[in-house]
Amino acid sequence: MKEIPEKCVSCGIKLTGVGGVRFPCPSCGTIIARCNKCKQQSNTYTCKSCGFGGP
Ligand SMILES: [Zn+2]
Ligand SMILES: [Zn+2]
Protein backbone atom coordinates (compact mmCIF):
# COMPACT_ATOMS: atom_id res chain seq x y z
CA MET A 1 0.00 0.00 0.00
CA LYS A 2 1.38 3.34 -1.02
CA GLU A 3 1.87 6.04 1.54
CA ILE A 4 -0.57 8.89 1.04
CA PRO A 5 0.89 12.23 2.08
CA GLU A 6 -1.32 14.29 4.34
CA LYS A 7 0.63 17.50 4.21
CA CYS A 8 0.60 20.12 1.51
CA VAL A 9 3.96 20.01 -0.26
CA SER A 10 3.89 23.76 -0.81
CA CYS A 11 3.04 25.19 2.62
CA GLY A 12 3.18 22.12 4.85
CA ILE A 13 -0.33 22.48 6.26
CA LYS A 14 -2.06 19.30 7.38
CA LEU A 15 -4.74 18.38 4.91
CA THR A 16 -6.87 16.57 7.47
CA GLY A 17 -10.12 18.49 7.66
CA VAL A 18 -8.82 21.19 5.34
CA GLY A 19 -9.32 19.41 2.07
CA GLY A 20 -6.99 19.46 -0.83
CA VAL A 21 -5.93 17.51 -3.83
CA ARG A 22 -3.69 14.52 -4.31
CA PHE A 23 -2.23 13.76 -7.67
CA PRO A 24 0.56 11.63 -9.05
CA CYS A 25 3.86 13.24 -9.94
CA PRO A 26 3.96 13.67 -13.72
CA SER A 27 7.52 12.43 -13.68
CA CYS A 28 7.65 9.46 -11.31
CA GLY A 29 4.06 8.86 -10.19
CA THR A 30 4.61 9.52 -6.49
CA ILE A 31 1.49 10.93 -4.89
CA ILE A 32 1.78 14.64 -4.20
CA ALA A 33 -0.66 16.48 -1.93
CA ARG A 34 -1.56 20.11 -2.05
CA CYS A 35 -4.08 22.16 -0.12
CA ASN A 36 -6.88 24.02 -1.85
CA LYS A 37 -5.31 27.37 -1.06
CA CYS A 38 -2.04 26.52 -2.75
CA LYS A 39 -3.92 25.01 -5.64
CA GLN A 40 -5.90 28.21 -6.15
CA GLN A 41 -2.75 30.31 -5.90
CA SER A 42 -0.92 27.95 -8.22
CA ASN A 43 1.95 27.65 -5.77
CA THR A 44 4.76 25.54 -7.01
CA TYR A 45 5.21 21.99 -5.80
CA THR A 46 8.26 19.80 -5.69
CA CYS A 47 8.17 16.03 -5.77
CA LYS A 48 9.98 14.58 -2.78
CA SER A 49 11.05 11.52 -4.71
CA CYS A 50 12.45 12.89 -7.96
CA GLY A 51 12.63 16.64 -7.42
CA PHE A 52 10.21 17.43 -10.22
CA GLY A 53 8.59 20.82 -9.73
CA GLY A 54 5.67 22.60 -11.32
CA PRO A 55 2.89 25.11 -10.86
ZN1 LIG B 1 -0.63 24.58 0.88
ZN1 LIG C 1 8.38 12.64 -8.86
JSON list of C-alpha atoms and ligand atoms in Angstrom, two decimals:
[
{"chain": "A", "resi": 1, "resn": "MET", "atom": "CA", "xyz": [0.00, 0.00, 0.00]},
{"chain": "A", "resi": 2, "resn": "LYS", "atom": "CA", "xyz": [1.38, 3.34, -1.02]},
{"chain": "A", "resi": 3, "resn": "GLU", "atom": "CA", "xyz": [1.87, 6.04, 1.54]},
{"chain": "A", "resi": 4, "resn": "ILE", "atom": "CA", "xyz": [-0.57, 8.89, 1.04]},
{"chain": "A", "resi": 5, "resn": "PRO", "atom": "CA", "xyz": [0.89, 12.23, 2.08]},
{"chain": "A", "resi": 6, "resn": "GLU", "atom": "CA", "xyz": [-1.32, 14.29, 4.34]},
{"chain": "A", "resi": 7, "resn": "LYS", "atom": "CA", "xyz": [0.63, 17.50, 4.21]},
{"chain": "A", "resi": 8, "resn": "CYS", "atom": "CA", "xyz": [0.60, 20.12, 1.51]},
{"chain": "A", "resi": 9, "resn": "VAL", "atom": "CA", "xyz": [3.96, 20.01, -0.26]},
{"chain": "A", "resi": 10, "resn": "SER", "atom": "CA", "xyz": [3.89, 23.76, -0.81]},
{"chain": "A", "resi": 11, "resn": "CYS", "atom": "CA", "xyz": [3.04, 25.19, 2.62]},
{"chain": "A", "resi": 12, "resn": "GLY", "atom": "CA", "xyz": [3.18, 22.12, 4.85]},
{"chain": "A", "resi": 13, "resn": "ILE", "atom": "CA", "xyz": [-0.33, 22.48, 6.26]},
{"chain": "A", "resi": 14, "resn": "LYS", "atom": "CA", "xyz": [-2.06, 19.30, 7.38]},
{"chain": "A", "resi": 15, "resn": "LEU", "atom": "CA", "xyz": [-4.74, 18.38, 4.91]},
{"chain": "A", "resi": 16, "resn": "THR", "atom": "CA", "xyz": [-6.87, 16.57, 7.47]},
{"chain": "A", "resi": 17, "resn": "GLY", "atom": "CA", "xyz": [-10.12, 18.49, 7.66]},
{"chain": "A", "resi": 18, "resn": "VAL", "atom": "CA", "xyz": [-8.82, 21.19, 5.34]},
{"chain": "A", "resi": 19, "resn": "GLY", "atom": "CA", "xyz": [-9.32, 19.41, 2.07]},
{"chain": "A", "resi": 20, "resn": "GLY", "atom": "CA", "xyz": [-6.99, 19.46, -0.83]},
{"chain": "A", "resi": 21, "resn": "VAL", "atom": "CA", "xyz": [-5.93, 17.51, -3.83]},
{"chain": "A", "resi": 22, "resn": "ARG", "atom": "CA", "xyz": [-3.69, 14.52, -4.31]},
{"chain": "A", "resi": 23, "resn": "PHE", "atom": "CA", "xyz": [-2.23, 13.76, -7.67]},
{"chain": "A", "resi": 24, "resn": "PRO", "atom": "CA", "xyz": [0.56, 11.63, -9.05]},
{"chain": "A", "resi": 25, "resn": "CYS", "atom": "CA", "xyz": [3.86, 13.24, -9.94]},
{"chain": "A", "resi": 26, "resn": "PRO", "atom": "CA", "xyz": [3.96, 13.67, -13.72]},
{"chain": "A", "resi": 27, "resn": "SER", "atom": "CA", "xyz": [7.52, 12.43, -13.68]},
{"chain": "A", "resi": 28, "resn": "CYS", "atom": "CA", "xyz": [7.65, 9.46, -11.31]},
{"chain": "A", "resi": 29, "resn": "GLY", "atom": "CA", "xyz": [4.06, 8.86, -10.19]},
{"chain": "A", "resi": 30, "resn": "THR", "atom": "CA", "xyz": [4.61, 9.52, -6.49]},
{"chain": "A", "resi": 31, "resn": "ILE", "atom": "CA", "xyz": [1.49, 10.93, -4.89]},
{"chain": "A", "resi": 32, "resn": "ILE", "atom": "CA", "xyz": [1.78, 14.64, -4.20]},
{"chain": "A", "resi": 33, "resn": "ALA", "atom": "CA", "xyz": [-0.66, 16.48, -1.93]},
{"chain": "A", "resi": 34, "resn": "ARG", "atom": "CA", "xyz": [-1.56, 20.11, -2.05]},
{"chain": "A", "resi": 35, "resn": "CYS", "atom": "CA", "xyz": [-4.08, 22.16, -0.12]},
{"chain": "A", "resi": 36, "resn": "ASN", "atom": "CA", "xyz": [-6.88, 24.02, -1.85]},
{"chain": "A", "resi": 37, "resn": "LYS", "atom": "CA", "xyz": [-5.31, 27.37, -1.06]},
{"chain": "A", "resi": 38, "resn": "CYS", "atom": "CA", "xyz": [-2.04, 26.52, -2.75]},
{"chain": "A", "resi": 39, "resn": "LYS", "atom": "CA", "xyz": [-3.92, 25.01, -5.64]},
{"chain": "A", "resi": 40, "resn": "GLN", "atom": "CA", "xyz": [-5.90, 28.21, -6.15]},
{"chain": "A", "resi": 41, "resn": "GLN", "atom": "CA", "xyz": [-2.75, 30.31, -5.90]},
{"chain": "A", "resi": 42, "resn": "SER", "atom": "CA", "xyz": [-0.92, 27.95, -8.22]},
{"chain": "A", "resi": 43, "resn": "ASN", "atom": "CA", "xyz": [1.95, 27.65, -5.77]},
{"chain": "A", "resi": 44, "resn": "THR", "atom": "CA", "xyz": [4.76, 25.54, -7.01]},
{"chain": "A", "resi": 45, "resn": "TYR", "atom": "CA", "xyz": [5.21, 21.99, -5.80]},
{"chain": "A", "resi": 46, "resn": "THR", "atom": "CA", "xyz": [8.26, 19.80, -5.69]},
{"chain": "A", "resi": 47, "resn": "CYS", "atom": "CA", "xyz": [8.17, 16.03, -5.77]},
{"chain": "A", "resi": 48, "resn": "LYS", "atom": "CA", "xyz": [9.98, 14.58, -2.78]},
{"chain": "A", "resi": 49, "resn": "SER", "atom": "CA", "xyz": [11.05, 11.52, -4.71]},
{"chain": "A", "resi": 50, "resn": "CYS", "atom": "CA", "xyz": [12.45, 12.89, -7.96]},
{"chain": "A", "resi": 51, "resn": "GLY", "atom": "CA", "xyz": [12.63, 16.64, -7.42]},
{"chain": "A", "resi": 52, "resn": "PHE", "atom": "CA", "xyz": [10.21, 17.43, -10.22]},
{"chain": "A", "resi": 53, "resn": "GLY", "atom": "CA", "xyz": [8.59, 20.82, -9.73]},
{"chain": "A", "resi": 54, "resn": "GLY", "atom": "CA", "xyz": [5.67, 22.60, -11.32]},
{"chain": "A", "resi": 55, "resn": "PRO", "atom": "CA", "xyz": [2.89, 25.11, -10.86]},
{"chain": "B", "resi": 1, "resn": "ZN", "atom": "ZN", "xyz": [-0.63, 24.58, 0.88]},
{"chain": "B", "resi": 2, "resn": "ZN", "atom": "ZN", "xyz": [8.38, 12.64, -8.86]}
]
